[in-house]
GROMACS .gro file of N, CA, C and O in nm:
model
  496
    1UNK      N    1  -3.773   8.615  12.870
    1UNK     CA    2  -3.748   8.496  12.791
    1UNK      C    3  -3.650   8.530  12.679
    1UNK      O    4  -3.638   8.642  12.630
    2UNK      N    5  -3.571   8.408  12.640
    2UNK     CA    6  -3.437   8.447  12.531
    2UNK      C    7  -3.493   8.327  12.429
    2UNK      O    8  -3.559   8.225  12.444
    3UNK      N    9  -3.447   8.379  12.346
    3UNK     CA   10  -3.438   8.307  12.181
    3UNK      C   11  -3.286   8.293  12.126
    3UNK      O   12  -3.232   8.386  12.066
    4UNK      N   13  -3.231   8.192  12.147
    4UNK     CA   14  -3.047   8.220  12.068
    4UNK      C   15  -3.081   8.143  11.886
    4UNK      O   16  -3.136   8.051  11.825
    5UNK      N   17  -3.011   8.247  11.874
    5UNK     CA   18  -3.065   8.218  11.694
    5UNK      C   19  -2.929   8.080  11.687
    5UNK      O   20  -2.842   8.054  11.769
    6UNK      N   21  -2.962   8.012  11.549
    6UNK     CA   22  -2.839   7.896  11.557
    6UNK      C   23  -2.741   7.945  11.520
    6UNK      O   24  -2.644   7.893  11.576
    7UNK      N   25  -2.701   8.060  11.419
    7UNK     CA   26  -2.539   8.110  11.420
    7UNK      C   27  -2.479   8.119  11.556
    7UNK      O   28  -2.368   8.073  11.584
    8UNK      N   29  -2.583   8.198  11.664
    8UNK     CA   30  -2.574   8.217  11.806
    8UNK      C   31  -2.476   8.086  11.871
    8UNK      O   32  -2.363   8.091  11.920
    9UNK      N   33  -2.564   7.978  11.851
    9UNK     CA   34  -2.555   7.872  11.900
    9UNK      C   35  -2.470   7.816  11.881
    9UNK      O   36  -2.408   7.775  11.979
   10UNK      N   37  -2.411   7.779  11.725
   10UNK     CA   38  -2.283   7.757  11.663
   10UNK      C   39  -2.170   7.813  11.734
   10UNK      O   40  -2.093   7.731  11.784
   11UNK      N   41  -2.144   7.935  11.747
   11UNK     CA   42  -2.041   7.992  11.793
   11UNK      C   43  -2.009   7.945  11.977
   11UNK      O   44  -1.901   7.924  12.032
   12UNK      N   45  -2.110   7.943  12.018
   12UNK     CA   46  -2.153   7.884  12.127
   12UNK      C   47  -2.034   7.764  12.155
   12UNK      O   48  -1.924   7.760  12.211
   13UNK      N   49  -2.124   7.669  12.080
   13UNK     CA   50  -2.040   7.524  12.065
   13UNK      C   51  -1.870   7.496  12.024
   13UNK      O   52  -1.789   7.410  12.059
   14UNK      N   53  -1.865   7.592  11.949
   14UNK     CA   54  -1.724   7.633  11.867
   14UNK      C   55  -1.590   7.729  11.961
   14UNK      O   56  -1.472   7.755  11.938
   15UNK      N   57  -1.682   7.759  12.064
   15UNK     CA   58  -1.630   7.866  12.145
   15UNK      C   59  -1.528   7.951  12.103
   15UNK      O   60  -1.420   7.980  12.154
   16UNK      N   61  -1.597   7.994  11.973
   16UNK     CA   62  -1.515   8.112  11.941
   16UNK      C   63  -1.533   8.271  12.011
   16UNK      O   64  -1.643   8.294  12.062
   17UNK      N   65  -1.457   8.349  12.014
   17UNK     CA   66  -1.469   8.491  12.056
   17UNK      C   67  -1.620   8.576  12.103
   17UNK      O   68  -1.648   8.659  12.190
   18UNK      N   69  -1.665   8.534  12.038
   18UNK     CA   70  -1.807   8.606  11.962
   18UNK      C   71  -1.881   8.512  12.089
   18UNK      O   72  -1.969   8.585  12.136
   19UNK      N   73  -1.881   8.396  12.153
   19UNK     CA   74  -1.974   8.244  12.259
   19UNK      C   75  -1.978   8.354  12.364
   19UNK      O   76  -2.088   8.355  12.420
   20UNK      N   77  -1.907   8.434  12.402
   20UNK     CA   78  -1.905   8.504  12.518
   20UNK      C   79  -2.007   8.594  12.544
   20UNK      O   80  -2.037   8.628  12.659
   21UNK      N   81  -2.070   8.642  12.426
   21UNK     CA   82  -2.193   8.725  12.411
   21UNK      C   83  -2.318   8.613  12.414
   21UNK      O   84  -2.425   8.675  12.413
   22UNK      N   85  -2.331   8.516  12.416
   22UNK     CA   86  -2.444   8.415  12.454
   22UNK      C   87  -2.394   8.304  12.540
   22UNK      O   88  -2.456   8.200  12.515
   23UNK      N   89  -2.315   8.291  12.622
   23UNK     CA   90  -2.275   8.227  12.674
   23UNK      C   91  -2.389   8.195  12.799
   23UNK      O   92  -2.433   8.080  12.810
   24UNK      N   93  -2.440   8.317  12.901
   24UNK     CA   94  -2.505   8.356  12.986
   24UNK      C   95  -2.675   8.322  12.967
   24UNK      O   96  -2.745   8.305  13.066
   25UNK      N   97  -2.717   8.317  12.859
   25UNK     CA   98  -2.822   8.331  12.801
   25UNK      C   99  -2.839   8.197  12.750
   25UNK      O  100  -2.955   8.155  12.757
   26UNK      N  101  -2.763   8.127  12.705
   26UNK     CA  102  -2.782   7.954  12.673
   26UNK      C  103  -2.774   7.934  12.790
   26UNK      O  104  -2.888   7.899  12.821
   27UNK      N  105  -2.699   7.932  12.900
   27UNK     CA  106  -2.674   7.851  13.044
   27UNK      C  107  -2.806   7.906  13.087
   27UNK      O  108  -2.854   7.814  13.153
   28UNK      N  109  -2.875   7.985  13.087
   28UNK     CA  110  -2.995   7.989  13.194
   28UNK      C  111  -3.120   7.936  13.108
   28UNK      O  112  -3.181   8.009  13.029
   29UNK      N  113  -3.148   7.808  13.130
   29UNK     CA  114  -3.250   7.744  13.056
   29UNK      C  115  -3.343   7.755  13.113
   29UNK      O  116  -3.425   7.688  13.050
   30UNK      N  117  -3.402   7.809  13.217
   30UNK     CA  118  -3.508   7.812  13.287
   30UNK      C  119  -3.624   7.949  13.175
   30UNK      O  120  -3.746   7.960  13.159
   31UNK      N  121  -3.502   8.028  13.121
   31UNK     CA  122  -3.587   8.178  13.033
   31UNK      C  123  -3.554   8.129  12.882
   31UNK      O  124  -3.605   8.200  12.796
   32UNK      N  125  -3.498   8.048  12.848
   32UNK     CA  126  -3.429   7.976  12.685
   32UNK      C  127  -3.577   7.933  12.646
   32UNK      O  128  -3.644   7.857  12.715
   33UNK      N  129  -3.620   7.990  12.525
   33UNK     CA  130  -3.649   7.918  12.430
   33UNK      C  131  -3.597   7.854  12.320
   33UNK      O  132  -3.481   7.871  12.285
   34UNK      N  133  -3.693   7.766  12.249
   34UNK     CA  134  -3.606   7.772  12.187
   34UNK      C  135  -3.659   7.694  12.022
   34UNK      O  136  -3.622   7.578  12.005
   35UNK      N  137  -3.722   7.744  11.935
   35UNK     CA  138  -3.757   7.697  11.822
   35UNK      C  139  -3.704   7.581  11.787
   35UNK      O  140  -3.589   7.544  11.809
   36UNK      N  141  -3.831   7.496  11.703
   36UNK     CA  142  -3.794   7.346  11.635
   36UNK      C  143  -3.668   7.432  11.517
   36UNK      O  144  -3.549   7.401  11.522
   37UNK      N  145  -3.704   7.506  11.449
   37UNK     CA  146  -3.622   7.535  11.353
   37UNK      C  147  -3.516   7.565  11.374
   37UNK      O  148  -3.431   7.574  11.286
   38UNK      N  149  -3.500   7.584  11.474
   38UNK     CA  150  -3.284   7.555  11.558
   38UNK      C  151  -3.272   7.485  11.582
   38UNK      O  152  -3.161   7.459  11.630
   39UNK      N  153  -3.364   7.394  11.574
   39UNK     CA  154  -3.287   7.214  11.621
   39UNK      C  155  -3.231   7.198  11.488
   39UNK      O  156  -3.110   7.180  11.469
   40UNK      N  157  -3.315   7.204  11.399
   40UNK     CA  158  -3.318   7.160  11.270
   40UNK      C  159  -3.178   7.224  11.200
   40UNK      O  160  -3.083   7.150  11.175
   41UNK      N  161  -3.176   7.331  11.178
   41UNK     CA  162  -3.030   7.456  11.169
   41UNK      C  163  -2.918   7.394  11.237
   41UNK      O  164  -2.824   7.336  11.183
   42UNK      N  165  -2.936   7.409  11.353
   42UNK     CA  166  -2.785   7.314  11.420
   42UNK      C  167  -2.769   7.204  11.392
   42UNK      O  168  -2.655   7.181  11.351
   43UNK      N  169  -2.868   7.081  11.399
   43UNK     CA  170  -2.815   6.941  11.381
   43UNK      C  171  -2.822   6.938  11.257
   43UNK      O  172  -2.764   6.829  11.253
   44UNK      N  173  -2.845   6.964  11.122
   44UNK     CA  174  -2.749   6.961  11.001
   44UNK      C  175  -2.635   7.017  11.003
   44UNK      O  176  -2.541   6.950  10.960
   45UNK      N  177  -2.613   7.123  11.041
   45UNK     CA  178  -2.477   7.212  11.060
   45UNK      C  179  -2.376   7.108  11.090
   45UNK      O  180  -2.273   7.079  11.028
   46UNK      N  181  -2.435   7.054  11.210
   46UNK     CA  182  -2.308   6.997  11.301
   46UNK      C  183  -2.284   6.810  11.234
   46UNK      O  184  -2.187   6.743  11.268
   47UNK      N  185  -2.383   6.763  11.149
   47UNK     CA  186  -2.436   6.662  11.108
   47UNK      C  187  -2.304   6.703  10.972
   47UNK      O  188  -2.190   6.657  10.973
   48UNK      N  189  -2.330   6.748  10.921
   48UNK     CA  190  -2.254   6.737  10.797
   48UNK      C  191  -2.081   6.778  10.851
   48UNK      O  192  -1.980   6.735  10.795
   49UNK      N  193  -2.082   6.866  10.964
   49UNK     CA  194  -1.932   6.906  10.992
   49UNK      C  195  -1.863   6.784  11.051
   49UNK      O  196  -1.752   6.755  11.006
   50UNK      N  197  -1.920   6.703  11.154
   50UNK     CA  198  -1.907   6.679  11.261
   50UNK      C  199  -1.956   6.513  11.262
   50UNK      O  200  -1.899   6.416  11.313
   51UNK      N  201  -2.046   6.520  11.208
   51UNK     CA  202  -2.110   6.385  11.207
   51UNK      C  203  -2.215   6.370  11.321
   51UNK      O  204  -2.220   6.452  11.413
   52UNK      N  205  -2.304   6.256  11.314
   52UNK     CA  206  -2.452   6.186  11.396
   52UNK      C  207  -2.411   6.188  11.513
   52UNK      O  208  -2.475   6.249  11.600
   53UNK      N  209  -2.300   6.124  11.539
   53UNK     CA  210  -2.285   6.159  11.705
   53UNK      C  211  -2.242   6.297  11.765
   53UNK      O  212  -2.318   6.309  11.861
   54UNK      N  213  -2.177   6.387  11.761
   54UNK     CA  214  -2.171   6.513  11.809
   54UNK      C  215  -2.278   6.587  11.743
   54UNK      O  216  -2.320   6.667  11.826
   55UNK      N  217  -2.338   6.596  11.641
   55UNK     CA  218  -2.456   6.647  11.649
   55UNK      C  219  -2.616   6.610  11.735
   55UNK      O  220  -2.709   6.691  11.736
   56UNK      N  221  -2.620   6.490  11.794
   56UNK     CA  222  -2.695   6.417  11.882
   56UNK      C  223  -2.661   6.490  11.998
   56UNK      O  224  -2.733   6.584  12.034
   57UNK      N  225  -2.538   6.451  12.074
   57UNK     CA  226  -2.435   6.564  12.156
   57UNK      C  227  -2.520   6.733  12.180
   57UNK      O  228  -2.598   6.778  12.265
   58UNK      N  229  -2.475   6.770  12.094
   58UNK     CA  230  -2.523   6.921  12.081
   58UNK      C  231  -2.688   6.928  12.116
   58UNK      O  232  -2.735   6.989  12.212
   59UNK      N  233  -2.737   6.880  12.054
   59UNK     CA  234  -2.880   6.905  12.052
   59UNK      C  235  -2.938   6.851  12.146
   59UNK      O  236  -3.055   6.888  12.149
   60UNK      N  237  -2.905   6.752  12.257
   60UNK     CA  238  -2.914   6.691  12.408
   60UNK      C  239  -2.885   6.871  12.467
   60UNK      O  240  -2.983   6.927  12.516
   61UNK      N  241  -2.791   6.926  12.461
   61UNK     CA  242  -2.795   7.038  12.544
   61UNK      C  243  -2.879   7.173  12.510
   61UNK      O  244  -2.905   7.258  12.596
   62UNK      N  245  -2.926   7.183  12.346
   62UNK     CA  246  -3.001   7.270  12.311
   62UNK      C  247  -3.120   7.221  12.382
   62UNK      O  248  -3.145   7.295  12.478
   63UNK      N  249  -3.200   7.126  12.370
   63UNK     CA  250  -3.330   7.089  12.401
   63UNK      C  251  -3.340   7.103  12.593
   63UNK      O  252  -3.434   7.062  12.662
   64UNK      N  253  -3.203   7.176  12.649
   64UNK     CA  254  -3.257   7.173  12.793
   64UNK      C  255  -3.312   7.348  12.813
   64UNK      O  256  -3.288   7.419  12.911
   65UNK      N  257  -3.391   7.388  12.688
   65UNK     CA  258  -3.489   7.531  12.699
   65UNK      C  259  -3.637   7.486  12.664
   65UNK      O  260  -3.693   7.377  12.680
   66UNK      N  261  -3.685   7.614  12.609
   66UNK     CA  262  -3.774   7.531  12.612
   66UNK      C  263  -3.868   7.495  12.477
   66UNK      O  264  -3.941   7.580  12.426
   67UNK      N  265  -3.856   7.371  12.430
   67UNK     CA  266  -3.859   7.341  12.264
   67UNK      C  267  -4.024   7.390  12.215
   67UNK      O  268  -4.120   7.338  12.273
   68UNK      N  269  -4.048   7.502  12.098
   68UNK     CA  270  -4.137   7.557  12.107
   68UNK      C  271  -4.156   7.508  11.932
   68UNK      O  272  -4.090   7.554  11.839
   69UNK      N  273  -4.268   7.397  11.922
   69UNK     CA  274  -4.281   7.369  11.763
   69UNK      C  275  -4.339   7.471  11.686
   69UNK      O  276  -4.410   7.556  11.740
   70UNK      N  277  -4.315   7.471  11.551
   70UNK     CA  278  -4.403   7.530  11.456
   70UNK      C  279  -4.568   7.517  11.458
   70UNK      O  280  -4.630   7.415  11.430
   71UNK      N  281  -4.624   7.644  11.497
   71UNK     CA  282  -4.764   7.613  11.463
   71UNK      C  283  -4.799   7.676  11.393
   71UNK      O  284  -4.713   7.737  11.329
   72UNK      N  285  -4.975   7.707  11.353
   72UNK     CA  286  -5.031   7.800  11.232
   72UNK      C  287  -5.017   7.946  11.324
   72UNK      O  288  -4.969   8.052  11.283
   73UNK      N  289  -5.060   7.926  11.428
   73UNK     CA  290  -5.002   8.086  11.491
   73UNK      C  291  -4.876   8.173  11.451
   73UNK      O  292  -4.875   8.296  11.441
   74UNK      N  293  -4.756   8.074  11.428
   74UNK     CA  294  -4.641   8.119  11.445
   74UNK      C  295  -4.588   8.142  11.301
   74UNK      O  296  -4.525   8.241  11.264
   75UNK      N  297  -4.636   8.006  11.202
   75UNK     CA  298  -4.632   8.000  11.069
   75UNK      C  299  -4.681   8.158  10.973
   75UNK      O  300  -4.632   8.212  10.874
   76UNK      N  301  -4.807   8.193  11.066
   76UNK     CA  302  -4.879   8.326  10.986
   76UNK      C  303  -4.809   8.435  11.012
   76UNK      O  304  -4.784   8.527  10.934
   77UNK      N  305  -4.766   8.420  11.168
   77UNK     CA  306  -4.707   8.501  11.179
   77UNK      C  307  -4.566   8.557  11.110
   77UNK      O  308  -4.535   8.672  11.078
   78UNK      N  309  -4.481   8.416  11.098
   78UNK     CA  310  -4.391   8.426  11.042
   78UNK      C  311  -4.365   8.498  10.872
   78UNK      O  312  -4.292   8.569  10.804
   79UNK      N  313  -4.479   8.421  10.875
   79UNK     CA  314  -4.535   8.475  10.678
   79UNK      C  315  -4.514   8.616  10.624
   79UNK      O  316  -4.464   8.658  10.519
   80UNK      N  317  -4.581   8.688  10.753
   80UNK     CA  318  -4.601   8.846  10.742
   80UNK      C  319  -4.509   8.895  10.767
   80UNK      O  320  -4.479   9.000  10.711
   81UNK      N  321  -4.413   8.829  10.879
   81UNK     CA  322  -4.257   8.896  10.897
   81UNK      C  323  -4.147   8.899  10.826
   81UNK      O  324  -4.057   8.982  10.837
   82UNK      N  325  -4.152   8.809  10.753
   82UNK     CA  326  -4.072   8.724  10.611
   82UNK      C  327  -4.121   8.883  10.476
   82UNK      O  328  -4.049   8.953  10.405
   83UNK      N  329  -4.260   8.880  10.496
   83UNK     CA  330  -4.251   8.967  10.364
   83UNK      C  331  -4.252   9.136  10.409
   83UNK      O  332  -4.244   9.231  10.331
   84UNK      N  333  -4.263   9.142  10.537
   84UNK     CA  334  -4.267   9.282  10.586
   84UNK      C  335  -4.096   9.325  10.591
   84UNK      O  336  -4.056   9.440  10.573
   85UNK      N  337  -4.022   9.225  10.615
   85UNK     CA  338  -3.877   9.257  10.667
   85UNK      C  339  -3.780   9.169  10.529
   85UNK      O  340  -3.662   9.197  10.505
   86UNK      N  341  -3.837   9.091  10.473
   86UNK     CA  342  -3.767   9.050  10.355
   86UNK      C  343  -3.646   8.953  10.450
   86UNK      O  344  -3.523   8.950  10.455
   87UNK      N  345  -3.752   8.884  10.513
   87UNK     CA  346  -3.669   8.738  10.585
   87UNK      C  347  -3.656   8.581  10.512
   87UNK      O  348  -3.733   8.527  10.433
   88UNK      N  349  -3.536   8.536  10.568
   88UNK     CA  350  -3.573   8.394  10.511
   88UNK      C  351  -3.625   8.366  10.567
   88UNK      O  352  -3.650   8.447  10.657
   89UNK      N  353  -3.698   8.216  10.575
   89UNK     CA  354  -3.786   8.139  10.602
   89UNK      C  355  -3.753   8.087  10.797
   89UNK      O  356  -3.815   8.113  10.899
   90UNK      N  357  -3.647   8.019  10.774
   90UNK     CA  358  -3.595   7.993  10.917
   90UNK      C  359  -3.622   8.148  11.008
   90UNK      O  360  -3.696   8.158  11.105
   91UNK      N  361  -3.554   8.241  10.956
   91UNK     CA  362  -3.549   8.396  11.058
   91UNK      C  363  -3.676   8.446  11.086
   91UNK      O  364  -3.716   8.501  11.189
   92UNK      N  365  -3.747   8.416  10.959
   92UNK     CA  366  -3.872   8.464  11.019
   92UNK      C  367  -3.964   8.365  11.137
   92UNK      O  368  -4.038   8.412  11.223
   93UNK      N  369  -3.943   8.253  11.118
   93UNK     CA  370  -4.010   8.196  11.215
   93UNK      C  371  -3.943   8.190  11.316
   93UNK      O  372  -4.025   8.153  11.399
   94UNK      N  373  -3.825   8.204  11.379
   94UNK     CA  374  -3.738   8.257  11.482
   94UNK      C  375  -3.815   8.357  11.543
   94UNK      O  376  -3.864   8.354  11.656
   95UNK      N  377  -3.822   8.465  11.442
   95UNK     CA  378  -3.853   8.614  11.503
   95UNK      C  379  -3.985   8.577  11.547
   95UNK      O  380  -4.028   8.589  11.662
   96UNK      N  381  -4.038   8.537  11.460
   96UNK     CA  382  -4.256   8.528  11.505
   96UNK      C  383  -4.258   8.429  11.631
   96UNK      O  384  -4.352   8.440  11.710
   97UNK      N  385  -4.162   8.339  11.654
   97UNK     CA  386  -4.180   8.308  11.823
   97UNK      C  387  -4.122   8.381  11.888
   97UNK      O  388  -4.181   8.420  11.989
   98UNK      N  389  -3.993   8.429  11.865
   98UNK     CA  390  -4.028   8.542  11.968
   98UNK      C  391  -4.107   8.636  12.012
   98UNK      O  392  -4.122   8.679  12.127
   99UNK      N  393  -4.164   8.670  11.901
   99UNK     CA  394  -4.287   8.770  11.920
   99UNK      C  395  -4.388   8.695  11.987
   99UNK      O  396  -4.436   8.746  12.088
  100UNK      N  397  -4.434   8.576  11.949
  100UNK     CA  398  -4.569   8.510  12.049
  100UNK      C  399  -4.510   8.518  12.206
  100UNK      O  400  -4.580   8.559  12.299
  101UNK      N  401  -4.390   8.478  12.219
  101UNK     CA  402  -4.378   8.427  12.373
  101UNK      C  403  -4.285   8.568  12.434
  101UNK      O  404  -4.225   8.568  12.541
  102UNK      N  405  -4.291   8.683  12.340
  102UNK     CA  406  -4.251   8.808  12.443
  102UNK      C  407  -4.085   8.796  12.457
  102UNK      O  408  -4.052   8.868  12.551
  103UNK      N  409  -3.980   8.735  12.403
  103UNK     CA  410  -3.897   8.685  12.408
  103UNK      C  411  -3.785   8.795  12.321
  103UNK      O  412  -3.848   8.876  12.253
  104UNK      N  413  -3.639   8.809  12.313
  104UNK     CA  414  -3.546   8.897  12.305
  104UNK      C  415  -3.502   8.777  12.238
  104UNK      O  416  -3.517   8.665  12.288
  105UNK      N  417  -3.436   8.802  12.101
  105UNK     CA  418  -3.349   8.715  12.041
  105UNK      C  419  -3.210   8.770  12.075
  105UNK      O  420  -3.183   8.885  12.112
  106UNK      N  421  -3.120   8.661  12.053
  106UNK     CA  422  -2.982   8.682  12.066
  106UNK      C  423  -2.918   8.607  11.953
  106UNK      O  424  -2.909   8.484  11.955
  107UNK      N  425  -2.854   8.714  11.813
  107UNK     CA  426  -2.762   8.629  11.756
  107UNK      C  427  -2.661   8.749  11.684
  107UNK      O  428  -2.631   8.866  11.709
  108UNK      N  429  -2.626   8.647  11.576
  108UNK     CA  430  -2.514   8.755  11.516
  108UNK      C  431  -2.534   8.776  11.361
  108UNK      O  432  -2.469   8.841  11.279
  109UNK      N  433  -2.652   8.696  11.350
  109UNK     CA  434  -2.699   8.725  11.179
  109UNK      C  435  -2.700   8.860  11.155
  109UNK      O  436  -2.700   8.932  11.255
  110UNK      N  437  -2.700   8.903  11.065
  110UNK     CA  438  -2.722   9.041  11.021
  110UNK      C  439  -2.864   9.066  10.940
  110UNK      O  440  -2.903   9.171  10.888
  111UNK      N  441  -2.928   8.943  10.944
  111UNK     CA  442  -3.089   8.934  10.890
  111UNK      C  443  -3.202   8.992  10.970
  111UNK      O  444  -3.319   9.014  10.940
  112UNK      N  445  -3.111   9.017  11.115
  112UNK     CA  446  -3.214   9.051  11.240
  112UNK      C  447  -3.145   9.162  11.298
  112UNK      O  448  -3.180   9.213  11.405
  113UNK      N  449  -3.050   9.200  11.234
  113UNK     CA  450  -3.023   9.319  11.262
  113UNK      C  451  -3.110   9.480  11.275
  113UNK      O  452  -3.078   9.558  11.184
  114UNK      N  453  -3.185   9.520  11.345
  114UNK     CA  454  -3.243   9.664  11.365
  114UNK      C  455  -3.412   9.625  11.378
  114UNK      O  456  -3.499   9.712  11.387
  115UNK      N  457  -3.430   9.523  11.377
  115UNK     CA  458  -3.606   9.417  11.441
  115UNK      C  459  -3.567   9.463  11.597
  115UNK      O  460  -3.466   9.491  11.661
  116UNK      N  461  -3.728   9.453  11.618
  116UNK     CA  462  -3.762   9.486  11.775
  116UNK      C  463  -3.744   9.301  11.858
  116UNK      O  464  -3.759   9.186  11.819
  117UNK      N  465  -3.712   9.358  11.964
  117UNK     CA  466  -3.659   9.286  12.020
  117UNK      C  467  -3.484   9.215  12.022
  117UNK      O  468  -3.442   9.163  12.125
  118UNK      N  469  -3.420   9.222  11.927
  118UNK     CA  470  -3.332   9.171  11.893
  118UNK      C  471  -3.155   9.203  11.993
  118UNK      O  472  -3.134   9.317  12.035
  119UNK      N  473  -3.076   9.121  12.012
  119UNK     CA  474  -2.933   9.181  12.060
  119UNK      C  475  -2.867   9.083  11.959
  119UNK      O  476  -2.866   8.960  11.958
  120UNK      N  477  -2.818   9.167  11.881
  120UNK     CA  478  -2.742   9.119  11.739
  120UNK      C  479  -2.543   9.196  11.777
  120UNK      O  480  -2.501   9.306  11.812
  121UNK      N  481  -2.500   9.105  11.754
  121UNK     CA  482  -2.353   9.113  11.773
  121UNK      C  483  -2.324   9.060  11.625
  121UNK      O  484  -2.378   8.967  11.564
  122UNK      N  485  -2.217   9.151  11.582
  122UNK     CA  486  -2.193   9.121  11.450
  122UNK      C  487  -2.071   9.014  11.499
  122UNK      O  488  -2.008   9.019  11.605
  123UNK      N  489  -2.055   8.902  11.377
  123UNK     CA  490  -1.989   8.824  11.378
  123UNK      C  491  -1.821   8.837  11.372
  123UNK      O  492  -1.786   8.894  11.269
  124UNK      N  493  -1.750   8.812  11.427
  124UNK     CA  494  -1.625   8.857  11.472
  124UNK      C  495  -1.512   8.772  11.373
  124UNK      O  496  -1.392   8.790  11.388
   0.00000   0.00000   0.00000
């Protein structure tokens, strides 16, 4: 199972240089997860760049993984990962679903840089 963090995703959409390293990993939605808190991350992103309709757009194709909400499982978990690794709020609950559902993140933050599980490509 994959996790694409939303910088991931951004670049994705933007098809800059860097989309080619998640390119493979968004297209196979059958193993995509994919946190409420990247809906949320991308459609402001693209909401304030872009406006309501291409951010609607975008997030029609994020939501074909598989949309995994915030719960108290993931929340506690997140809590402890946030103060063990000195995460923000969004990264840590990224990371703590990946950890529930066994899942490999893919992005280019440098917040998740050297965490288990992770394939971090620095931003180009």
């Amino acid at each position: 199972m994959n996790i694409v963090d939303s910088s991931a995703w951004l670049e994705y959409f933007a098809g800059t240089k860097n989309a080619a390293n998640f390119a493979n990993i968004i297209e196979d939605h059958k193993s995509l997860i994919v946190p409420s808190i990247t809906i949320y991350e991308i459609f402001k992103k693209v909401l304030s760049e872009k406006g309501e309709s291409d951010a609607l757009h975008i997030i029609a194709h994020v939501r074909l993984g598989k949309v995994v909400d915030l719960d108290m499982e993931i929340a506690l978990l997140a809590a402890q990962l946030s103060h063990k690794h000195k995460l923000p709020m969004a990264d840590s609950i990224i990371i703590a679903t990946a950890e529930k559902h066994n899942a490999t993140v893919w992005t280019q933050d440098s917040d998740f840089n050297g965490l288990k599980n992770v394939k971090y490509f620095p931003k180009a």
